[in-house]
Coordinates of C-alpha atoms in Angstrom, one line a residue:
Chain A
X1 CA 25.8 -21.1 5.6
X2 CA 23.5 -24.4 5.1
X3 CA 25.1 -25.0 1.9
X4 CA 28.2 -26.0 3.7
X5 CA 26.6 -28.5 5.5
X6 CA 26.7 -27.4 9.3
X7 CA 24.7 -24.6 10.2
X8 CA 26.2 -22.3 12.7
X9 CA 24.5 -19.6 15.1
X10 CA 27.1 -17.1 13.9
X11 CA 26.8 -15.4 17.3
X12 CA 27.3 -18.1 19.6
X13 CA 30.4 -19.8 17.3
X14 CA 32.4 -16.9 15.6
X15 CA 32.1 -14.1 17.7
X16 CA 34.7 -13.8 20.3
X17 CA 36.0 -16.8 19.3
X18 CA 39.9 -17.3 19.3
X19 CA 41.7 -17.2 15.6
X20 CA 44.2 -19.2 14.9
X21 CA 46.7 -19.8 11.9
X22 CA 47.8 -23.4 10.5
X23 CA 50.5 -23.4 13.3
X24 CA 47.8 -22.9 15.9
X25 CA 49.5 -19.8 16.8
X26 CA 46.8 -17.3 17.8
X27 CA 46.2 -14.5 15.0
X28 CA 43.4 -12.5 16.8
X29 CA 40.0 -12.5 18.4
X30 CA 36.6 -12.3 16.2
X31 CA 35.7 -8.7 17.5
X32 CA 32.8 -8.8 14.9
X33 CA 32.1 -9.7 11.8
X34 CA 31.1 -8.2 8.3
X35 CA 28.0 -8.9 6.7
X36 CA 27.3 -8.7 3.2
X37 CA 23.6 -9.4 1.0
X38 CA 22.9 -11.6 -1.6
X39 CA 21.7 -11.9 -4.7
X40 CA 18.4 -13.0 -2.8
X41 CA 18.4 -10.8 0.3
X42 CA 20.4 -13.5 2.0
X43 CA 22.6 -12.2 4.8
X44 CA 26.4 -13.9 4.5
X45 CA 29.4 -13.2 6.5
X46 CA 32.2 -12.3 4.2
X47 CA 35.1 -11.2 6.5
X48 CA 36.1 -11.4 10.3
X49 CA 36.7 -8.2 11.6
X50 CA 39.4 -7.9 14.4
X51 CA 41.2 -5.1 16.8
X52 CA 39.9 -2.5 19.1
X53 CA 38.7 -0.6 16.4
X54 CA 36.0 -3.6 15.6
X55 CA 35.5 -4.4 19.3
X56 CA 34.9 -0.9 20.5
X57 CA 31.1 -0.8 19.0
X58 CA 30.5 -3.8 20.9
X59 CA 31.3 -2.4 24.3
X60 CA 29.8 0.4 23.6
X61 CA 29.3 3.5 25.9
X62 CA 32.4 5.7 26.7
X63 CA 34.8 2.7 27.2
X64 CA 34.1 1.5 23.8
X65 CA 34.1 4.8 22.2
X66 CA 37.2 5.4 24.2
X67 CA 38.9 2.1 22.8
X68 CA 37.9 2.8 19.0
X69 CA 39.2 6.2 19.3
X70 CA 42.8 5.0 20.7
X71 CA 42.5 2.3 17.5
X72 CA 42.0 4.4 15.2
X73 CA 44.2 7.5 16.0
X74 CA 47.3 5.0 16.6
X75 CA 46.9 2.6 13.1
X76 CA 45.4 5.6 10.9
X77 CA 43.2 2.5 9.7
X78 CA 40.2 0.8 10.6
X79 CA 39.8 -2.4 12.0
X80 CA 41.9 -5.1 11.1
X81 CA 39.9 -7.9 8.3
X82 CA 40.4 -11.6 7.4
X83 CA 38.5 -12.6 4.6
X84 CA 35.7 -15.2 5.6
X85 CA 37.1 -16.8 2.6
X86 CA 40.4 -18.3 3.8
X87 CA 38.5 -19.9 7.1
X88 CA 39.2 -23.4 7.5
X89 CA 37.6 -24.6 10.4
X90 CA 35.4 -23.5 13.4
X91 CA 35.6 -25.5 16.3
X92 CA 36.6 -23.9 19.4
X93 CA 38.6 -22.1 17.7
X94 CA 38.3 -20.2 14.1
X95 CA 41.3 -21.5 11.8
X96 CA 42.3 -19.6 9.1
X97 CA 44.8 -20.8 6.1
X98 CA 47.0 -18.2 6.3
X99 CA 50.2 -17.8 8.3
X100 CA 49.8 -15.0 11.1
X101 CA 53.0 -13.6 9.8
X102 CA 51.1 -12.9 6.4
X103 CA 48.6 -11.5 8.0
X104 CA 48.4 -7.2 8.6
X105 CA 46.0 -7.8 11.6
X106 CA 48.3 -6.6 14.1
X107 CA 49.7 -3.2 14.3
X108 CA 50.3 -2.8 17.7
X109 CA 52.3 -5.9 18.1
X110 CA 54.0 -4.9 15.2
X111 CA 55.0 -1.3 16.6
X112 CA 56.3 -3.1 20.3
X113 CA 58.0 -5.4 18.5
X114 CA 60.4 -2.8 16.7
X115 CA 60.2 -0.6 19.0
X116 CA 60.6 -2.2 22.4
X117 CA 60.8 -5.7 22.3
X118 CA 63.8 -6.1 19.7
X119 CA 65.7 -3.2 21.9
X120 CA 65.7 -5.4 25.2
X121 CA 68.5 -8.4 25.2
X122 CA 67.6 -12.5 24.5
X123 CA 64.4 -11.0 22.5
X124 CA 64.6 -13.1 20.0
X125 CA 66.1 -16.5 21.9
X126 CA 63.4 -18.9 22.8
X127 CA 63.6 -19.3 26.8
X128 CA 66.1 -22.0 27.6
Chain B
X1 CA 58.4 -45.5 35.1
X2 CA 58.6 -41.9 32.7
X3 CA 54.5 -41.5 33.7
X4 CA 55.5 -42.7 37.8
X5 CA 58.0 -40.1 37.5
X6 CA 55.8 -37.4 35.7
X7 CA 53.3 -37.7 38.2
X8 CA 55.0 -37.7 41.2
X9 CA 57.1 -34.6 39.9
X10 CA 53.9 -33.2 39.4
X11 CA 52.4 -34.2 42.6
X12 CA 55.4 -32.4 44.3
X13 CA 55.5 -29.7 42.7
X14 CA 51.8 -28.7 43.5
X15 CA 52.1 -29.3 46.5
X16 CA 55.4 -26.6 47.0
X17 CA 53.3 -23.9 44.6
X18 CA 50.4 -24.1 46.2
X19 CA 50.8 -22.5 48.8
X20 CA 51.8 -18.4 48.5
X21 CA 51.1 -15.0 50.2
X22 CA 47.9 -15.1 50.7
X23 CA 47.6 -18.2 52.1
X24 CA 50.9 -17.5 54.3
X25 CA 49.1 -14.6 55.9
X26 CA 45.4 -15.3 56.0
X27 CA 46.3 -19.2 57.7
X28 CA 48.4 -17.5 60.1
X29 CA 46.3 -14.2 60.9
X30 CA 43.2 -16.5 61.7
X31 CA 44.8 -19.3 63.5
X32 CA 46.9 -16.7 65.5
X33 CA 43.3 -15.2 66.3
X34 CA 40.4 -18.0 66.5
X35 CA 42.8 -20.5 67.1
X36 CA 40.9 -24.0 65.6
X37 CA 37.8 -22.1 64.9
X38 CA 37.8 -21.4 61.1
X39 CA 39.6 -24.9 60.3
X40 CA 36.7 -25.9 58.3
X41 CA 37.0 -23.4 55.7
X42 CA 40.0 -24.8 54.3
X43 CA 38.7 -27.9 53.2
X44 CA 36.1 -26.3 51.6
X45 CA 38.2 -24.0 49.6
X46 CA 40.5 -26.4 48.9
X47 CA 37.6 -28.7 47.3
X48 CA 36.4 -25.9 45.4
X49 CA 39.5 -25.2 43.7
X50 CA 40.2 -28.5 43.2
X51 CA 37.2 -29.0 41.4
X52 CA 37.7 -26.1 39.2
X53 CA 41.2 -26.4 38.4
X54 CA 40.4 -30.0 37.0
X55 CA 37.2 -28.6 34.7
X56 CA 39.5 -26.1 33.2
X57 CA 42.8 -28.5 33.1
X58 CA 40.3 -30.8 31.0
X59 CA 39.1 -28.1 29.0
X60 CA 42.6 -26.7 28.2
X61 CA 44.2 -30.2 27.8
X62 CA 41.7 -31.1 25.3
X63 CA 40.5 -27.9 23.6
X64 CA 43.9 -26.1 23.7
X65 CA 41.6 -23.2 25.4
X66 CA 43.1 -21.3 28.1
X67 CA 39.8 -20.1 30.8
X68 CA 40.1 -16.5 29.6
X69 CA 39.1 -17.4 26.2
X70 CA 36.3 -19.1 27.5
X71 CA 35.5 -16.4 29.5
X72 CA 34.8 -13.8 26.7
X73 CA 33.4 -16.4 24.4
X74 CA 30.8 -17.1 26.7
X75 CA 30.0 -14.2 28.8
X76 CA 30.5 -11.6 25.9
X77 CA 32.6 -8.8 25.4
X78 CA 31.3 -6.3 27.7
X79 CA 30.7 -8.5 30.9
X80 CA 34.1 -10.3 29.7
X81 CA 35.9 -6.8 30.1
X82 CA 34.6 -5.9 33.2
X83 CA 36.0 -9.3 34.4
X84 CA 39.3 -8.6 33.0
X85 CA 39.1 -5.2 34.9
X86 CA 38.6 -6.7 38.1
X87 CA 40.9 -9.6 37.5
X88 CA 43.5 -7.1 36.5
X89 CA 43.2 -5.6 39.9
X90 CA 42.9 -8.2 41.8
X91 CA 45.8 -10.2 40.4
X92 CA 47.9 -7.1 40.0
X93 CA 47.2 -6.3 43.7
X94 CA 48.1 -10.0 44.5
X95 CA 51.9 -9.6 42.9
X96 CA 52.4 -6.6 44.8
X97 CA 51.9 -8.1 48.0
X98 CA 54.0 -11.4 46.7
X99 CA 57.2 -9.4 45.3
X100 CA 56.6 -7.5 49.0
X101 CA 56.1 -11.0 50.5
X102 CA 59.6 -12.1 48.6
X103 CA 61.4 -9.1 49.9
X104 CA 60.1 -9.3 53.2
X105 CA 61.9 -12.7 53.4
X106 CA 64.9 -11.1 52.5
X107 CA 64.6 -8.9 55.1
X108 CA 64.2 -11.3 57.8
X109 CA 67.3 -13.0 56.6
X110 CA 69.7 -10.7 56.3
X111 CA 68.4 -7.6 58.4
X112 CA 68.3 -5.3 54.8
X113 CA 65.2 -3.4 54.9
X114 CA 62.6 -4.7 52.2
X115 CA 62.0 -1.6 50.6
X116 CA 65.3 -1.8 49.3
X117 CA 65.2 -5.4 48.3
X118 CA 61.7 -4.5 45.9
X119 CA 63.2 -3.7 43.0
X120 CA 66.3 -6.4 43.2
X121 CA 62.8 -8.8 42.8
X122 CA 60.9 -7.1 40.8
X123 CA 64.2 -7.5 38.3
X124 CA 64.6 -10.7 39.2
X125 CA 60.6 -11.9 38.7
X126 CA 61.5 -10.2 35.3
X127 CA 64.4 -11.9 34.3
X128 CA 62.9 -15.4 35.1
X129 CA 59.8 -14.5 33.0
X130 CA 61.7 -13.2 30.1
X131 CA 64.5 -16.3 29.7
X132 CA 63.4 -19.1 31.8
X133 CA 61.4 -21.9 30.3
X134 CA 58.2 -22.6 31.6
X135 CA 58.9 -25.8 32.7
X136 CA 62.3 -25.5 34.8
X137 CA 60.6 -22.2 36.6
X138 CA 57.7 -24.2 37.4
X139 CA 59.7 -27.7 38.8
X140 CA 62.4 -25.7 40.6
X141 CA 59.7 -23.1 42.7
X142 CA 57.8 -25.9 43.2
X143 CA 60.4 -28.1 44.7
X144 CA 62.1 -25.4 47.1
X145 CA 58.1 -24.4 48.1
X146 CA 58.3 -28.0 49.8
X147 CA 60.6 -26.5 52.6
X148 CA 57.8 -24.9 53.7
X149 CA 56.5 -28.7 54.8
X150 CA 58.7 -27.6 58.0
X151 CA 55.5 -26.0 59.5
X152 CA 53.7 -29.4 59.6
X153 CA 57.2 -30.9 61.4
X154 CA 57.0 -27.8 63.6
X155 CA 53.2 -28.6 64.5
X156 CA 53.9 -32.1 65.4
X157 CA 56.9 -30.7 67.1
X158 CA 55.1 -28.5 69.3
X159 CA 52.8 -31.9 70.1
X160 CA 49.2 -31.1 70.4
X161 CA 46.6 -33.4 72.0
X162 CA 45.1 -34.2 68.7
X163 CA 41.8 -35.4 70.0
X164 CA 41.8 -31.8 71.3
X165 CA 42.8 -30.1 67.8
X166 CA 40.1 -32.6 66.1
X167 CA 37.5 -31.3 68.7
X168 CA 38.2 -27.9 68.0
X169 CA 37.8 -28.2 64.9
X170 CA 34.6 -30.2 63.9
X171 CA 33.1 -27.6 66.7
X172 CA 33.7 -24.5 66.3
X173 CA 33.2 -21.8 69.0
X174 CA 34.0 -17.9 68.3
X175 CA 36.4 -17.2 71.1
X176 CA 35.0 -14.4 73.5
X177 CA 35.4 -10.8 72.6
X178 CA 34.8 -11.8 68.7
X179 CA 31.8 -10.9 66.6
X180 CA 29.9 -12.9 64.4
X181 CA 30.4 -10.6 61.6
X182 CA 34.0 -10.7 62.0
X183 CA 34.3 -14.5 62.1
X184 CA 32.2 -14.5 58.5
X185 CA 34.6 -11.8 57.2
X186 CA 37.9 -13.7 58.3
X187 CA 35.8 -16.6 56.7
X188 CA 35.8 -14.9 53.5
X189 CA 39.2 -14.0 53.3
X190 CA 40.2 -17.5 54.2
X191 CA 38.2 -18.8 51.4
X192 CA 39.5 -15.9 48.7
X193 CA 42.9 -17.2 49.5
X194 CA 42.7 -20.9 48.6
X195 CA 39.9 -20.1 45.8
X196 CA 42.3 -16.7 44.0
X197 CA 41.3 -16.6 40.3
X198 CA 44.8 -16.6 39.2
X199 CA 45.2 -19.8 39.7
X200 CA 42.6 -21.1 37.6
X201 CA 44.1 -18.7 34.8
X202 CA 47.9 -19.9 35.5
X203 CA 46.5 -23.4 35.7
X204 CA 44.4 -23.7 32.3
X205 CA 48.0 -21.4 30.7
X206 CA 50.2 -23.8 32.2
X207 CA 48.5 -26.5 30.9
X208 CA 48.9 -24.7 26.8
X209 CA 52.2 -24.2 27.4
X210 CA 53.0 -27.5 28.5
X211 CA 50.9 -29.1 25.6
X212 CA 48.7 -31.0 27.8
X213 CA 46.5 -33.9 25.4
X214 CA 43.8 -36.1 26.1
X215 CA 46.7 -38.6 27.6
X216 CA 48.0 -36.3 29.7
X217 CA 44.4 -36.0 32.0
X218 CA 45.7 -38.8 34.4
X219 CA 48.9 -36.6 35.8
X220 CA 46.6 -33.4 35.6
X221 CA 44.0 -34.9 37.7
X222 CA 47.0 -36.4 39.9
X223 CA 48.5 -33.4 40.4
X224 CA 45.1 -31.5 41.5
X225 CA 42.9 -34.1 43.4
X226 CA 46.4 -35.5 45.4
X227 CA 48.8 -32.4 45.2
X228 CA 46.5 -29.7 45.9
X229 CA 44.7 -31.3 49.3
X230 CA 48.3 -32.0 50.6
X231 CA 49.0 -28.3 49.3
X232 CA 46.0 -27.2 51.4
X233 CA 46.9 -29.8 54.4
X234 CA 50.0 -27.1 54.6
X235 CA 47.8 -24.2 54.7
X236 CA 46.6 -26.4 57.9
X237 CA 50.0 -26.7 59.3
X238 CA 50.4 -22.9 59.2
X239 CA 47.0 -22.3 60.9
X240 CA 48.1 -25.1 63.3
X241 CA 51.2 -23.7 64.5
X242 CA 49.6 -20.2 64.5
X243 CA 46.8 -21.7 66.8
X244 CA 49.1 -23.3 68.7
X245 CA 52.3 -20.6 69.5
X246 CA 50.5 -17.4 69.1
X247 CA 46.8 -17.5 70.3
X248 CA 47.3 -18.0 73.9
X249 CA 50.1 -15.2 73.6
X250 CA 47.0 -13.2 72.4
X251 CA 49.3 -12.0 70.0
X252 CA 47.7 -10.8 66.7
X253 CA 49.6 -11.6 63.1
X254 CA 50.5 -8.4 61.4
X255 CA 53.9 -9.4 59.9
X256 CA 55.7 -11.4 58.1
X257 CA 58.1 -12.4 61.3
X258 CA 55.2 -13.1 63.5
X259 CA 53.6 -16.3 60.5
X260 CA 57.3 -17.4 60.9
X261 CA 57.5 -17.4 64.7
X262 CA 55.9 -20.6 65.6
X263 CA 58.5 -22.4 63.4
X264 CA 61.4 -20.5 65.4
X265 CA 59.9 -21.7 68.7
X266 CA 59.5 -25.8 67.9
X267 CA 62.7 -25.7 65.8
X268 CA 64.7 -23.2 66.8
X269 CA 67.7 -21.8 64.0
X270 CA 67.6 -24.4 61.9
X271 CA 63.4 -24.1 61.5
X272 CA 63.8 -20.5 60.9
X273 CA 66.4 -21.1 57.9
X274 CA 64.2 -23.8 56.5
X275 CA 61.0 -21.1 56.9
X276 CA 62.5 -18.7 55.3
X277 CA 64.1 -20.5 52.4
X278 CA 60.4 -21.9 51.9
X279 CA 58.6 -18.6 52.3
X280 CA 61.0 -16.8 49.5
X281 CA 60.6 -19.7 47.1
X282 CA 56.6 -20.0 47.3
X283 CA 56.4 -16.3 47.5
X284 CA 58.9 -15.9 44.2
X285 CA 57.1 -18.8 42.7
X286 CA 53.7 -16.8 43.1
X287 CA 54.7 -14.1 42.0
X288 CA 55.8 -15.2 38.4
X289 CA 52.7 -16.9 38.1
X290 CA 50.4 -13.2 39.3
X291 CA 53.0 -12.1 37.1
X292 CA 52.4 -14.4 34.1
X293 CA 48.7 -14.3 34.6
X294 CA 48.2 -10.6 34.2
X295 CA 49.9 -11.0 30.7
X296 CA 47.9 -14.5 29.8
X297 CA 44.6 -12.9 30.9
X298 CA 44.6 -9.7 29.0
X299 CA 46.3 -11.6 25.8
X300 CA 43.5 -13.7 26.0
X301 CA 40.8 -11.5 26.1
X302 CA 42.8 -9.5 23.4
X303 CA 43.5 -12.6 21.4
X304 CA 47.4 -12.1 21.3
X305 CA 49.9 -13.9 21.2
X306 CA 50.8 -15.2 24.5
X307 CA 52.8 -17.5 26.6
X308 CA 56.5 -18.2 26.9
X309 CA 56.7 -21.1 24.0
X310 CA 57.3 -18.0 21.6
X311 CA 60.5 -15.9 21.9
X312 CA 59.4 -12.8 23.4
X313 CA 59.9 -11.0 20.2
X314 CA 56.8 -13.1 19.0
X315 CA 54.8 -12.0 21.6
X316 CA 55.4 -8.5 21.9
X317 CA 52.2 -7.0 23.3
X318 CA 52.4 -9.7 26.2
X319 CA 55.8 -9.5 27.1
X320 CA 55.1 -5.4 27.1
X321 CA 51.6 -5.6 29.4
X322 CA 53.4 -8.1 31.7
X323 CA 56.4 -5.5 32.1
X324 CA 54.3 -2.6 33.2
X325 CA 52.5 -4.7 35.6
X326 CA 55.8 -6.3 37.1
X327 CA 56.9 -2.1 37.6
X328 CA 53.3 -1.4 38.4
X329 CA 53.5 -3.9 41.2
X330 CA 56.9 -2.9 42.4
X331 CA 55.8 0.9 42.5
X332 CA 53.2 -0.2 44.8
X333 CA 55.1 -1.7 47.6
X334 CA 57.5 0.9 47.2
X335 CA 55.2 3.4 48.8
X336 CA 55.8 2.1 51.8
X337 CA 51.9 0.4 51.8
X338 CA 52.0 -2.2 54.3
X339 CA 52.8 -5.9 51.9
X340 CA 50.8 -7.6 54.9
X341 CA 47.7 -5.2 54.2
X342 CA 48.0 -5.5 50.4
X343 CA 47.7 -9.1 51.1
X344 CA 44.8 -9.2 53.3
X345 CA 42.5 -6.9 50.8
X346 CA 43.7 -8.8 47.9
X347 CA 42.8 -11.8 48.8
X348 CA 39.6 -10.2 50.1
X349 CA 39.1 -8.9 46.7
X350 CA 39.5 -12.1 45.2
X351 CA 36.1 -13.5 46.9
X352 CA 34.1 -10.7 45.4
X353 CA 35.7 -11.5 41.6
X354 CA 35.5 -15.4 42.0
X355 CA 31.6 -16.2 39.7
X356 CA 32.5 -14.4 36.9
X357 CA 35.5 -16.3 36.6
X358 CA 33.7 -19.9 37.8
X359 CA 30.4 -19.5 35.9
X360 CA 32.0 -19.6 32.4
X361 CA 34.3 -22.6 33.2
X362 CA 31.7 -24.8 34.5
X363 CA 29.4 -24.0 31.4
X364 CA 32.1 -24.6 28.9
X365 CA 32.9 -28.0 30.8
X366 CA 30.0 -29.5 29.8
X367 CA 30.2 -28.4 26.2
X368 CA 31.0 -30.7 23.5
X369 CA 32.6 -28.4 21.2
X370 CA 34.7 -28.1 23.7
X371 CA 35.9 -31.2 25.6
X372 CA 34.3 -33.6 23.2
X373 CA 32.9 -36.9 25.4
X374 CA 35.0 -35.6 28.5
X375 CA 32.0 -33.3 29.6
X376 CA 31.5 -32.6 33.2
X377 CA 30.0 -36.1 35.3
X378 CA 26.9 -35.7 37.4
X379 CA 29.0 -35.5 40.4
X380 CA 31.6 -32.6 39.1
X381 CA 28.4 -30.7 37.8
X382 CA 26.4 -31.0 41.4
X383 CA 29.3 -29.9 43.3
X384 CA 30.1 -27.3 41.0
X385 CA 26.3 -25.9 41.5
X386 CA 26.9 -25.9 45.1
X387 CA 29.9 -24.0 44.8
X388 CA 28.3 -21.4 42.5
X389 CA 25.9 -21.3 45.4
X390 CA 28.8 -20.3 47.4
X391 CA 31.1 -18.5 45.6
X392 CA 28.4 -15.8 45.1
X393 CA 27.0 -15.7 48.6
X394 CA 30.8 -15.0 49.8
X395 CA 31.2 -12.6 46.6
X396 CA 27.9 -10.5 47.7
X397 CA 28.5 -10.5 51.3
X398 CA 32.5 -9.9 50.7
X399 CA 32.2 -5.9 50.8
X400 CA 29.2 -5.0 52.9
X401 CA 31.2 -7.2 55.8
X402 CA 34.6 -5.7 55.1
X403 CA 32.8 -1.9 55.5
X404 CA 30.6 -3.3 58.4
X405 CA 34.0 -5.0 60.3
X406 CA 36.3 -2.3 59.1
X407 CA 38.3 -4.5 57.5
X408 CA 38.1 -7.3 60.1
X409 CA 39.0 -5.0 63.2

């Protein structure tokens, strides 16, 4: 990360951090991140890793184990990821360059909005 | 002239919303039964939130950061959930007792019971949320809250000696028959009502969906340091009248009615339509903002999409979680659980869940990353110390006095 010219304390300013897309529209929380090793033993952080299914380990105990389960048996996937490679910014909160919409981070929000959302009347009418 | 106007608007409009349930009840419960003798805390409350609301106004304005973000990012994810836990319940509990606060209105004005008037609001809470646009809700509940100004006509109405209220006031004497204990747990409560974490969470939301900026700081800090006090100087008025119609009755607050009373007595017919016209609106306005604030807080923690900028088709999983708390909330009261005793333990319940919710927000006010050169001033950050100080004193002491006074018998 010095090579970029700011160091960050990757715990302190990425994790549980708001993400954001271009819009400012938020895309997820960092639930945790992915770590990969270099070429020289150096640790990196090659993707944000988002959804119940990454925050679960976190929490940890039978809560957490209780939200990774419900993740995983609802999606059928893991946790969401965001390449660390399309990160823009990190201030106070994590920009990415991609548009939320283009995104597959969010299953659930996906399912309500077919499912229940769309169904009720004025859904999709911004409130006047 | 656009910026007068803005900042009166929003002067006004604090004022009406700042008052709601729990204040309603707790300033008439303890000025019906110590009279003048718990005055004091409402100042201090008052101050407190004051403070509070402007480090996280300042923080949202500038960093677009609504507190619960803040909250997980600096507390973590495990201590973060637990505070979402207990916010949930306490802010849930707090939007039963409002909707049962709303229909309880209703009742009084047209003799319908309120259980059958719950679900009518519950509808209606969720209509407002779902179409309404932030700012309209906000001006119009704000504005018909100001009727509520009718209990400071009705305490000059019912002419006190002032000297006399004054005295009472800066010395405060238990009245006889009344424990210490007791006093300290009314104190609490009293406290729990003005400082509820749900408005810190509607505050800092409010202030992303009304794209507060740097610029905007002067009608934010307008709006708290001048609206809220005149807010709380109502809270006042109802203690006031409470003190002054009810405590020599030795009658003892347990309804809705009986907050109302003192108003009927100075004013007659005309003060009880204005009371009760102010009472629906602050206790509707409150309960879309308990309402909102469920959905904001766990969206936050969550990182969803929140907020009623986006059509609720964009926001589906907030839209969803603030539905099943509206029904939630509606199911309660419609056990037939006294609203009046919902509101008393809520507000109770808010004192214990208050430093988890303050200690993030005055950490992340004096971070740069954060609010840039507008960190927190020697003054704001001493103050805010001594209210940590406080906040977790009542917080510990909260439970162990409710159990000890059974619930303030």
């Amino acid at each position: 990360m010095a090579a970029t010219g700011r160091q960050y304390d990757a715990a302190l300013s990425l994790l549980d951090r708001q993400v954001v897309d271009p819009r400012k529209l938020p895309v997820a929380n960092v639930d945790d991140v992915e770590l990969e090793t270099g070429e020289n033993g150096e640790l990196w952080v090659s993707a944000i890793l988002v959804g119940p299914a990454a925050l679960g380990p976190r929490i940890g105990g039978l809560v957490g184990r209780i939200m990774t389960g419900a993740a995983q048996r609802l999606s059928g996937r893991g946790p969401g990821r965001i390449p660390f490679a399309i990160v823009t910014d990190i201030g106070s909160a994590v920009t990415v360059s991609v548009p939320v919409a283009d995104l597959d981070v969010q299953p659930l929000e996906r399912w309500l909005r077919d499912h229940v959302i769309q169904r009720i009347p004025g859904a999709s009418n911004a409130a006047e | 002239m656009k910026k007068v106007f803005a900042i009166t608007l929003g002067i006004l409009t604090a004022i009406g919303g700042f008052v709601d349930i729990g204040d309603l009840v707790a300033n008439a419960l303890i000025g019906s039964r110590y009279a003048f003798a718990l005055a004091w805390v409402v100042p201090i409350g008052v101050l407190g939130i004051c403070l509070y609301a402007e480090m996280c106004g300042r923080v949202a304005a500038i960093s677009g950061r609504p507190v619960f973000d803040v909250i997980r990012e600096r507390l973590g994810p495990r201590l973060a959930l637990a505070n979402l836990a207990a916010s949930l319940l306490v802010t849930g509990l707090t939007l039963a007792a409002e909707i049962g606060g709303v229909a309880l209105a209703m009742e009084l004005a047209t003799s319908v019971n309120y259980l059958l008037w719950v679900p009518l609001v519950g509808v209606l809470v969720w209509i407002v949320i779902w179409r309404v646009k932030f700012q309209h809700m906000e001006t119009a509940f704000g504005l018909l809250g100001l009727f509520l100004v009718v209990f400071a006509v009705a305490w000059w109405k019912l002419g006190p000696h002032w000297g006399n209220v004054l005295h009472q006031v800066t010395h405060p004497a238990l009245p006889p028959n009344e424990g210490l204990p007791t006093y300290l747990y009314y104190a609490i409560a009293l406290f729990g009502a003005a400082m509820t974490p749900y408005e810190v969470f509607f505050f800092s939301s409010g202030a992303v969906e009304e794209h507060w900026r740097r610029n905007d700081l002067t009608v934010m800090r307008a709006n708290v340091f001048v609206g809220f006090p005149l807010g709380g100087l109502l809270s006042l008025a109802i203690m006031g009248t409470a003190a002054l119609v009810l405590f020599p009755l030795g009658v003892q607050v347990d309804s809705l009615g009986q907050v109302a009373l003192p108003v009927v007595v100075a004013l007659g017919k005309i003060g009880l339509a204005v009371v009760l016209v102010g009472i629906f609106a602050a206790t509707f306005g409150a309960a879309l903002e308990t309402g909102l604030s469920v959905g904001y807080t766990a969206a936050q923690f969550f990182g969803w999409q929140w907020g009623k900028l986006v059509r609720p088709l964009n926001a589906a999983r907030f839209h969803v979680f603030t539905l099943i708390s509206l029904l939630g909330g509606v199911l309660l009261i419609m056990t037939t659980l006294d609203p009046i005793k919902v509101t008393e333990y809520s507000i109770v319940f808010s004192a214990v869940a208050l430093p988890l919710t303050y200690l993030p927000i005055l950490i992340v006010a004096n971070d740069k990353d954060y609010v840039g050169d507008r960190v927190n001033g020697r003054i704001a950050n001493a103050l805010g110390m001594i209210y940590l100080v406080i906040v977790v004193a009542a917080s510990a002491a909260a439970i162990p006095l409710m159990i000890a006074t059974k619930a303030g018998q």
